Amino acid sequence: MRSSEPTLHGKVALVTGAARGQGRAHALRLARDGADVVAIDICGSVSESITYPPANSEDLAETRRLVEETGRKVLAREVDIRDLAALQAVVADTVEQFGRLDVLVANAGVLSWARLFEMSEEQWDTVVDVNLNGTWRTVRAAVPAMIEAGNGGSIVIVSSSAGLKATPGNGHYSASKHGLVGLTNALALEVGEYGIRVNSIHPYSVDTPMIDPDAMMKLFAEYPSFLHSFPPVPYRPATRDGSDGRSGFMSPDEVADIVAWLASPASGSTTGNQIAVDAGALKY
Ligand SMILES: NC(=O)c1ccc[n+]([C@@H]2O[C@H](COP(=O)([O-])OP(=O)(O)OC[C@H]3O[C@@H](n4cnc5c(N)ncnc54)[C@H](O)[C@@H]3O)[C@@H](O)[C@H]2O)c1
């Protein structure tokens, strides 16, 4: 007999980069599946080398409101994932308020554009420091609390299609996201004995503010051969949420479906894996 209880009833999920975009979709989806949510985001500029608009405090407040609307509890905090002490303080507050931590979605990340041999140190350092070092700091802060709680759990590391293939024009981003594959797989072996699973997801072309069409068009105009590395997605659902499915982008909700599956017992035998969320684009 199937239980009508939500799959994550009684669980607690921490999502980084939760103010908007995919992180907000993950926070909401996990709440709808029954989890209380810890939503963290820098809510401000990461570096002047990041040219698309930053998330702000109102964005995180809206995530909080939407999660509360589901009936779940939420702890929302403005934290930079480059700050280990601040992450550890949030995790300590999580355990104090909710008593446990079961699901971690390490989603916060940034992107900029330039050829590797021309980009500034600031561009390289920012992308690697947030996407790779910040994700490690997130893991460093959260995993001891997950082990201590003794309930096992699931960690979803948000990489990218650029973590599985070359992406000319954002090689620093690709390097940082490839680094997350090594982090994911080593961590999966280290925490398996505690009943914790670790997988990376590799989305492609998701409709969020990170996708800056002007910056991309400028690059492709200058280096037309780079365009081959950024094909349109081959598969689109005929209809989803009333859209005609022709935009060429995936929606954050489609990625959240995969995160929810990885967080749930339905993916219970899956760890140390790289899950493409690409609508087939990586096959080009
Ligand atoms: N949009 C895409 O096509 C795409 C494709 C593949 C992977 N990704 C990855 O998905 C993740 C989510 O990105 P998105 O598309 O939702 O973009 P987004 O810019 O809308 O969201 C990223 C969020 O992370 C936050 N953030 C950035 N740096 C932070 C820091 N140092 N500390 C705390 N929070 C920080 C931002 O404020 C923002 O709210 C990122 O890791 C990104 O690299 C995006």
mmCIF file of C-alpha atoms and ligand atoms in Angstrom:
data_model
loop_
_atom_site.group_PDB
_atom_site.id
_atom_site.type_symbol
_atom_site.label_atom_id
_atom_site.label_comp_id
_atom_site.label_asym_id
_atom_site.label_seq_id
_atom_site.Cartn_x
_atom_site.Cartn_y
_atom_site.Cartn_z
ATOM 1 C CA MET A 1 0.000 0.000 0.000
ATOM 2 C CA ARG A 2 1.354 3.472 -0.897
ATOM 3 C CA SER A 3 1.703 5.962 1.955
ATOM 4 C CA SER A 4 0.215 9.417 1.380
ATOM 5 C CA GLU A 5 2.901 10.930 3.652
ATOM 6 C CA PRO A 6 5.213 13.334 1.758
ATOM 7 C CA THR A 7 8.562 11.693 0.937
ATOM 8 C CA LEU A 8 10.589 14.137 3.064
ATOM 9 C CA HIS A 9 8.196 14.376 6.033
ATOM 10 C CA GLY A 10 10.191 15.113 9.221
ATOM 11 C CA LYS A 11 13.396 15.900 7.306
ATOM 12 C CA VAL A 12 15.430 19.113 7.193
ATOM 13 C CA ALA A 13 17.047 20.429 4.001
ATOM 14 C CA LEU A 14 19.680 23.161 3.623
ATOM 15 C CA VAL A 15 19.849 24.896 0.234
ATOM 16 C CA THR A 16 22.561 27.409 -0.729
ATOM 17 C CA GLY A 17 21.886 30.125 -3.308
ATOM 18 C CA ALA A 18 18.213 29.905 -2.348
ATOM 19 C CA ALA A 19 17.182 33.542 -2.926
ATOM 20 C CA ARG A 20 16.166 32.982 -6.545
ATOM 21 C CA GLY A 21 16.588 30.822 -9.650
ATOM 22 C CA GLN A 22 17.196 27.129 -9.206
ATOM 23 C CA GLY A 23 17.946 27.409 -5.468
ATOM 24 C CA ARG A 24 14.495 28.873 -4.790
ATOM 25 C CA ALA A 25 12.887 26.120 -6.880
ATOM 26 C CA HIS A 26 14.784 23.460 -4.891
ATOM 27 C CA ALA A 27 13.829 25.015 -1.535
ATOM 28 C CA LEU A 28 10.163 25.138 -2.522
ATOM 29 C CA ARG A 29 10.059 21.670 -4.004
ATOM 30 C CA LEU A 30 11.730 20.110 -0.937
ATOM 31 C CA ALA A 31 9.250 21.978 1.309
ATOM 32 C CA ARG A 32 6.312 20.704 -0.773
ATOM 33 C CA ASP A 33 7.767 17.225 -0.303
ATOM 34 C CA GLY A 34 7.592 17.738 3.468
ATOM 35 C CA ALA A 35 11.011 19.081 4.535
ATOM 36 C CA ASP A 36 11.674 22.079 6.743
ATOM 37 C CA VAL A 37 14.110 24.323 4.890
ATOM 38 C CA VAL A 38 17.240 26.313 5.664
ATOM 39 C CA ALA A 39 17.629 28.839 2.838
ATOM 40 C CA ILE A 40 20.903 30.732 2.552
ATOM 41 C CA ASP A 41 22.192 33.246 0.027
ATOM 42 C CA ILE A 42 24.750 36.051 -0.167
ATOM 43 C CA CYS A 43 21.973 38.491 -1.249
ATOM 44 C CA GLY A 44 24.403 40.922 -2.829
ATOM 45 C CA SER A 45 27.267 41.351 -5.230
ATOM 46 C CA VAL A 46 29.885 38.588 -5.185
ATOM 47 C CA SER A 47 32.477 40.537 -7.189
ATOM 48 C CA GLU A 48 32.511 43.271 -9.806
ATOM 49 C CA SER A 49 33.684 40.604 -12.268
ATOM 50 C CA ILE A 50 30.154 39.110 -12.160
ATOM 51 C CA THR A 51 28.181 41.267 -14.580
ATOM 52 C CA TYR A 52 24.566 39.999 -14.326
ATOM 53 C CA PRO A 53 22.404 41.497 -11.522
ATOM 54 C CA PRO A 54 22.928 40.012 -8.032
ATOM 55 C CA ALA A 55 20.172 38.544 -5.850
ATOM 56 C CA ASN A 56 19.010 40.747 -2.970
ATOM 57 C CA SER A 57 17.401 40.525 0.475
ATOM 58 C CA GLU A 58 13.890 40.876 -1.007
ATOM 59 C CA ASP A 59 14.542 37.792 -3.152
ATOM 60 C CA LEU A 60 15.441 35.719 -0.089
ATOM 61 C CA ALA A 61 12.432 37.123 1.791
ATOM 62 C CA GLU A 62 10.227 35.962 -1.100
ATOM 63 C CA THR A 63 11.733 32.449 -0.918
ATOM 64 C CA ARG A 64 10.998 32.464 2.809
ATOM 65 C CA ARG A 65 7.396 33.552 2.169
ATOM 66 C CA LEU A 66 6.862 30.883 -0.497
ATOM 67 C CA VAL A 67 8.263 28.110 1.721
ATOM 68 C CA GLU A 68 6.103 29.275 4.656
ATOM 69 C CA GLU A 69 3.095 29.178 2.336
ATOM 70 C CA THR A 70 3.638 25.403 1.958
ATOM 71 C CA GLY A 71 3.209 25.050 5.734
ATOM 72 C CA ARG A 72 6.831 24.088 6.379
ATOM 73 C CA LYS A 73 9.243 25.909 8.691
ATOM 74 C CA VAL A 74 12.053 27.972 7.234
ATOM 75 C CA LEU A 75 15.305 29.481 8.506
ATOM 76 C CA ALA A 76 16.572 32.089 6.015
ATOM 77 C CA ARG A 77 20.007 33.628 6.415
ATOM 78 C CA GLU A 78 22.278 35.934 4.413
ATOM 79 C CA VAL A 79 25.569 34.063 4.235
ATOM 80 C CA ASP A 80 28.478 34.038 1.790
ATOM 81 C CA ILE A 81 29.517 30.418 1.127
ATOM 82 C CA ARG A 82 33.136 31.621 1.036
ATOM 83 C CA ASP A 83 32.812 32.197 4.829
ATOM 84 C CA LEU A 84 33.237 28.882 6.692
ATOM 85 C CA ALA A 85 32.561 30.340 10.158
ATOM 86 C CA ALA A 86 29.269 31.864 8.986
ATOM 87 C CA LEU A 87 28.240 28.539 7.407
ATOM 88 C CA GLN A 88 29.091 26.685 10.612
ATOM 89 C CA ALA A 89 26.976 29.164 12.609
ATOM 90 C CA VAL A 90 23.954 28.518 10.352
ATOM 91 C CA VAL A 91 24.397 24.778 10.655
ATOM 92 C CA ALA A 92 24.608 25.085 14.461
ATOM 93 C CA ASP A 93 21.383 27.143 14.447
ATOM 94 C CA THR A 94 19.766 24.555 12.162
ATOM 95 C CA VAL A 95 20.516 21.746 14.587
ATOM 96 C CA GLU A 96 19.380 23.867 17.541
ATOM 97 C CA GLN A 97 16.057 24.810 15.894
ATOM 98 C CA PHE A 98 15.242 21.651 13.936
ATOM 99 C CA GLY A 99 17.333 18.985 15.708
ATOM 100 C CA ARG A 100 18.744 17.458 12.526
ATOM 101 C CA LEU A 101 20.038 17.988 8.985
ATOM 102 C CA ASP A 102 19.172 15.402 6.327
ATOM 103 C CA VAL A 103 19.508 16.999 2.908
ATOM 104 C CA LEU A 104 22.124 19.411 1.576
ATOM 105 C CA VAL A 105 21.751 21.061 -1.822
ATOM 106 C CA ALA A 106 25.037 22.886 -2.549
ATOM 107 C CA ASN A 107 23.646 25.082 -5.310
ATOM 108 C CA ALA A 108 25.184 28.571 -4.976
ATOM 109 C CA GLY A 109 27.409 29.498 -7.901
ATOM 110 C CA VAL A 110 28.536 32.269 -10.253
ATOM 111 C CA LEU A 111 29.522 32.606 -13.909
ATOM 112 C CA SER A 112 31.511 35.042 -16.042
ATOM 113 C CA TRP A 113 32.795 35.047 -19.599
ATOM 114 C CA ALA A 114 36.304 35.430 -21.131
ATOM 115 C CA ARG A 115 38.947 33.293 -22.772
ATOM 116 C CA LEU A 116 41.225 31.544 -20.229
ATOM 117 C CA PHE A 117 44.369 33.239 -21.481
ATOM 118 C CA GLU A 118 42.792 36.694 -21.328
ATOM 119 C CA MET A 119 40.601 36.720 -18.217
ATOM 120 C CA SER A 120 41.547 38.710 -15.128
ATOM 121 C CA GLU A 121 42.757 37.101 -11.917
ATOM 122 C CA GLU A 122 39.608 38.481 -10.303
ATOM 123 C CA GLN A 123 37.448 36.550 -12.799
ATOM 124 C CA TRP A 124 39.333 33.267 -12.253
ATOM 125 C CA ASP A 125 39.574 33.626 -8.468
ATOM 126 C CA THR A 126 35.920 34.600 -7.973
ATOM 127 C CA VAL A 127 34.480 31.718 -9.970
ATOM 128 C CA VAL A 128 36.773 29.096 -8.445
ATOM 129 C CA ASP A 129 36.422 30.544 -4.945
ATOM 130 C CA VAL A 130 32.618 30.460 -4.994
ATOM 131 C CA ASN A 131 31.874 27.398 -7.108
ATOM 132 C CA LEU A 132 34.591 25.029 -5.893
ATOM 133 C CA ASN A 133 36.031 26.384 -2.640
ATOM 134 C CA GLY A 134 32.648 27.658 -1.402
ATOM 135 C CA THR A 135 30.993 24.319 -2.136
ATOM 136 C CA TRP A 136 33.747 22.532 -0.214
ATOM 137 C CA ARG A 137 33.206 24.978 2.697
ATOM 138 C CA THR A 138 29.469 24.210 2.574
ATOM 139 C CA VAL A 139 30.231 20.498 2.781
ATOM 140 C CA ARG A 140 32.814 21.106 5.527
ATOM 141 C CA ALA A 141 30.209 22.929 7.627
ATOM 142 C CA ALA A 142 27.256 20.596 7.020
ATOM 143 C CA VAL A 143 28.590 17.033 6.925
ATOM 144 C CA PRO A 144 29.773 16.789 10.570
ATOM 145 C CA ALA A 145 26.263 17.818 11.695
ATOM 146 C CA MET A 146 24.654 15.267 9.367
ATOM 147 C CA ILE A 147 26.908 12.521 10.731
ATOM 148 C CA GLU A 148 26.296 13.663 14.312
ATOM 149 C CA ALA A 149 22.503 13.565 13.804
ATOM 150 C CA GLY A 150 22.896 9.908 12.819
ATOM 151 C CA ASN A 151 19.995 9.821 10.356
ATOM 152 C CA GLY A 152 21.980 9.391 7.130
ATOM 153 C CA GLY A 153 20.972 11.743 4.339
ATOM 154 C CA SER A 154 21.495 12.939 0.803
ATOM 155 C CA ILE A 155 23.854 15.573 -0.585
ATOM 156 C CA VAL A 156 23.272 17.081 -4.015
ATOM 157 C CA ILE A 157 26.228 18.985 -5.451
ATOM 158 C CA VAL A 158 25.143 21.365 -8.221
ATOM 159 C CA SER A 159 27.738 21.200 -10.977
ATOM 160 C CA SER A 160 26.846 21.870 -14.624
ATOM 161 C CA SER A 161 27.041 20.366 -18.085
ATOM 162 C CA ALA A 162 30.264 22.423 -18.057
ATOM 163 C CA GLY A 163 31.471 20.012 -15.353
ATOM 164 C CA LEU A 164 31.359 17.152 -17.868
ATOM 165 C CA LYS A 165 32.473 18.832 -21.120
ATOM 166 C CA ALA A 166 34.590 21.726 -22.375
ATOM 167 C CA THR A 167 32.968 25.151 -22.561
ATOM 168 C CA PRO A 168 35.174 27.671 -24.385
ATOM 169 C CA GLY A 169 34.566 31.202 -23.117
ATOM 170 C CA ASN A 170 34.041 30.102 -19.520
ATOM 171 C CA GLY A 171 36.948 27.719 -18.883
ATOM 172 C CA HIS A 172 37.280 28.858 -15.261
ATOM 173 C CA TYR A 173 33.630 27.938 -14.688
ATOM 174 C CA SER A 174 34.171 24.583 -16.428
ATOM 175 C CA ALA A 175 37.281 23.918 -14.302
ATOM 176 C CA SER A 176 35.393 24.735 -11.089
ATOM 177 C CA LYS A 177 32.453 22.523 -12.062
ATOM 178 C CA HIS A 178 34.759 19.636 -13.094
ATOM 179 C CA GLY A 179 36.382 20.024 -9.649
ATOM 180 C CA LEU A 180 32.981 19.368 -8.084
ATOM 181 C CA VAL A 181 32.895 15.929 -9.733
ATOM 182 C CA GLY A 182 36.054 14.936 -7.837
ATOM 183 C CA LEU A 183 34.640 16.396 -4.621
ATOM 184 C CA THR A 184 31.330 14.545 -5.092
ATOM 185 C CA ASN A 185 32.847 11.161 -5.765
ATOM 186 C CA ALA A 186 35.482 11.240 -3.005
ATOM 187 C CA LEU A 187 32.872 12.470 -0.510
ATOM 188 C CA ALA A 188 30.481 9.681 -1.548
ATOM 189 C CA LEU A 189 33.125 7.118 -0.565
ATOM 190 C CA GLU A 190 33.927 8.908 2.703
ATOM 191 C CA VAL A 191 30.364 9.270 4.010
ATOM 192 C CA GLY A 192 28.752 6.088 2.664
ATOM 193 C CA GLU A 193 29.371 4.298 5.959
ATOM 194 C CA TYR A 194 27.238 6.958 7.692
ATOM 195 C CA GLY A 195 24.285 6.291 5.385
ATOM 196 C CA ILE A 196 24.831 9.541 3.483
ATOM 197 C CA ARG A 197 24.610 9.593 -0.317
ATOM 198 C CA VAL A 198 26.360 12.179 -2.506
ATOM 199 C CA ASN A 199 25.592 12.867 -6.168
ATOM 200 C CA SER A 200 26.284 15.744 -8.524
ATOM 201 C CA ILE A 201 23.779 17.164 -10.972
ATOM 202 C CA HIS A 202 24.753 18.696 -14.304
ATOM 203 C CA PRO A 203 22.090 21.082 -15.595
ATOM 204 C CA TYR A 204 22.265 22.771 -18.974
ATOM 205 C CA SER A 205 20.697 26.055 -20.066
ATOM 206 C CA VAL A 206 18.263 26.795 -17.252
ATOM 207 C CA ASP A 207 16.176 29.951 -17.412
ATOM 208 C CA THR A 208 17.611 32.049 -14.542
ATOM 209 C CA PRO A 209 19.313 35.474 -14.189
ATOM 210 C CA MET A 210 22.729 33.781 -14.498
ATOM 211 C CA ILE A 211 22.072 33.311 -18.218
ATOM 212 C CA ASP A 212 23.077 36.698 -19.631
ATOM 213 C CA PRO A 213 22.131 36.590 -23.345
ATOM 214 C CA ASP A 214 24.004 39.836 -24.143
ATOM 215 C CA ALA A 215 27.313 38.534 -22.757
ATOM 216 C CA MET A 216 26.870 35.237 -24.620
ATOM 217 C CA MET A 217 25.926 36.869 -27.932
ATOM 218 C CA LYS A 218 28.966 39.156 -27.694
ATOM 219 C CA LEU A 219 31.261 36.165 -27.177
ATOM 220 C CA PHE A 220 29.721 34.123 -29.991
ATOM 221 C CA ALA A 221 29.936 37.095 -32.371
ATOM 222 C CA GLU A 222 33.644 37.378 -31.597
ATOM 223 C CA TYR A 223 34.400 33.614 -31.597
ATOM 224 C CA PRO A 224 31.732 31.870 -33.736
ATOM 225 C CA SER A 225 33.342 28.412 -33.338
ATOM 226 C CA PHE A 226 32.463 28.512 -29.590
ATOM 227 C CA LEU A 227 28.764 28.324 -30.470
ATOM 228 C CA HIS A 228 29.063 24.568 -31.160
ATOM 229 C CA SER A 229 29.635 23.991 -27.438
ATOM 230 C CA PHE A 230 26.285 25.601 -26.545
ATOM 231 C CA PRO A 231 23.639 23.785 -28.658
ATOM 232 C CA PRO A 232 19.879 24.216 -28.232
ATOM 233 C CA VAL A 233 18.317 21.461 -26.103
ATOM 234 C CA PRO A 234 17.040 18.605 -28.306
ATOM 235 C CA TYR A 235 14.085 17.668 -26.093
ATOM 236 C CA ARG A 236 11.295 19.929 -24.814
ATOM 237 C CA PRO A 237 8.078 18.724 -23.198
ATOM 238 C CA ALA A 238 5.083 19.631 -25.342
ATOM 239 C CA THR A 239 3.555 21.570 -22.470
ATOM 240 C CA ARG A 240 4.753 22.334 -19.004
ATOM 241 C CA ASP A 241 3.155 24.840 -16.649
ATOM 242 C CA GLY A 242 1.180 26.258 -19.542
ATOM 243 C CA SER A 243 4.282 27.191 -21.564
ATOM 244 C CA ASP A 244 4.560 26.126 -25.196
ATOM 245 C CA GLY A 245 7.915 24.488 -24.475
ATOM 246 C CA ARG A 246 9.695 26.353 -27.260
ATOM 247 C CA SER A 247 11.910 28.694 -25.246
ATOM 248 C CA GLY A 248 15.040 26.524 -25.630
ATOM 249 C CA PHE A 249 15.653 26.768 -21.882
ATOM 250 C CA MET A 250 14.889 24.310 -19.143
ATOM 251 C CA SER A 251 12.897 25.620 -16.187
ATOM 252 C CA PRO A 252 14.256 25.635 -12.598
ATOM 253 C CA ASP A 253 11.309 23.363 -11.683
ATOM 254 C CA GLU A 254 12.558 20.680 -14.063
ATOM 255 C CA VAL A 255 15.904 20.663 -12.237
ATOM 256 C CA ALA A 256 14.088 20.674 -8.873
ATOM 257 C CA ASP A 257 12.303 17.450 -9.892
ATOM 258 C CA ILE A 258 15.715 15.740 -10.114
ATOM 259 C CA VAL A 259 16.907 17.269 -6.827
ATOM 260 C CA ALA A 260 13.720 16.041 -5.119
ATOM 261 C CA TRP A 261 14.317 12.546 -6.493
ATOM 262 C CA LEU A 262 17.936 12.544 -5.269
ATOM 263 C CA ALA A 263 16.804 13.764 -1.837
ATOM 264 C CA SER A 264 14.152 11.048 -1.563
ATOM 265 C CA PRO A 265 14.425 7.340 -0.736
ATOM 266 C CA ALA A 266 13.460 6.591 -4.364
ATOM 267 C CA SER A 267 17.108 7.180 -5.349
ATOM 268 C CA GLY A 268 18.343 5.168 -2.342
ATOM 269 C CA SER A 269 20.906 3.080 -4.232
ATOM 270 C CA THR A 270 22.399 6.031 -6.123
ATOM 271 C CA THR A 271 25.603 7.569 -4.790
ATOM 272 C CA GLY A 272 28.838 8.846 -6.322
ATOM 273 C CA ASN A 273 27.037 9.538 -9.593
ATOM 274 C CA GLN A 274 26.881 12.374 -12.087
ATOM 275 C CA ILE A 275 23.295 13.021 -13.180
ATOM 276 C CA ALA A 276 22.918 15.047 -16.379
ATOM 277 C CA VAL A 277 19.870 17.363 -16.340
ATOM 278 C CA ASP A 278 20.340 18.493 -19.905
ATOM 279 C CA ALA A 279 17.333 17.416 -22.001
ATOM 280 C CA GLY A 280 19.832 15.527 -24.161
ATOM 281 C CA ALA A 281 22.166 18.432 -24.992
ATOM 282 C CA LEU A 282 25.306 16.608 -23.832
ATOM 283 C CA LYS A 283 24.795 14.063 -26.616
ATOM 284 C CA TYR A 284 25.682 16.618 -29.316
HETATM 285 N N1 LIG B 1 21.375 28.672 -15.282
HETATM 286 C C1 LIG B 1 22.003 27.693 -15.906
HETATM 287 O O1 LIG B 1 21.862 27.494 -17.129
HETATM 288 C C2 LIG B 1 22.892 26.738 -15.136
HETATM 289 C C3 LIG B 1 23.359 25.595 -15.815
HETATM 290 C C4 LIG B 1 24.140 24.689 -15.111
HETATM 291 C C5 LIG B 1 24.451 24.898 -13.796
HETATM 292 N N2 LIG B 1 24.017 26.022 -13.160
HETATM 293 C C6 LIG B 1 24.357 26.168 -11.740
HETATM 294 O O2 LIG B 1 23.158 26.194 -10.993
HETATM 295 C C7 LIG B 1 23.380 26.890 -9.762
HETATM 296 C C8 LIG B 1 22.269 27.906 -9.544
HETATM 297 O O3 LIG B 1 22.371 28.940 -10.514
HETATM 298 P P1 LIG B 1 21.116 29.712 -11.149
HETATM 299 O O4 LIG B 1 21.052 29.334 -12.572
HETATM 300 O O5 LIG B 1 19.929 29.504 -10.291
HETATM 301 O O6 LIG B 1 21.644 31.223 -11.087
HETATM 302 P P2 LIG B 1 21.248 32.469 -10.124
HETATM 303 O O7 LIG B 1 22.289 33.484 -10.337
HETATM 304 O O8 LIG B 1 19.834 32.831 -10.354
HETATM 305 O O9 LIG B 1 21.319 31.840 -8.667
HETATM 306 C C9 LIG B 1 22.537 31.642 -7.963
HETATM 307 C C10 LIG B 1 22.299 32.061 -6.519
HETATM 308 O O10 LIG B 1 23.510 31.795 -5.793
HETATM 309 C C11 LIG B 1 23.765 32.906 -4.953
HETATM 310 N N3 LIG B 1 25.190 32.991 -4.659
HETATM 311 C C12 LIG B 1 26.193 33.262 -5.540
HETATM 312 N N4 LIG B 1 27.362 33.335 -4.895
HETATM 313 C C13 LIG B 1 27.105 33.093 -3.589
HETATM 314 C C14 LIG B 1 27.916 33.044 -2.420
HETATM 315 N N5 LIG B 1 29.238 33.275 -2.479
HETATM 316 N N6 LIG B 1 27.339 32.745 -1.242
HETATM 317 C C15 LIG B 1 25.997 32.540 -1.172
HETATM 318 N N7 LIG B 1 25.171 32.610 -2.234
HETATM 319 C C16 LIG B 1 25.726 32.878 -3.434
HETATM 320 C C17 LIG B 1 23.276 34.103 -5.749
HETATM 321 O O11 LIG B 1 23.063 35.239 -4.923
HETATM 322 C C18 LIG B 1 22.014 33.558 -6.393
HETATM 323 O O12 LIG B 1 20.865 33.771 -5.599
HETATM 324 C C19 LIG B 1 24.786 27.499 -9.882
HETATM 325 O O13 LIG B 1 25.705 26.673 -9.186
HETATM 326 C C20 LIG B 1 25.067 27.447 -11.367
HETATM 327 O O14 LIG B 1 26.438 27.410 -11.639
HETATM 328 C C21 LIG B 1 23.244 26.958 -13.816
#
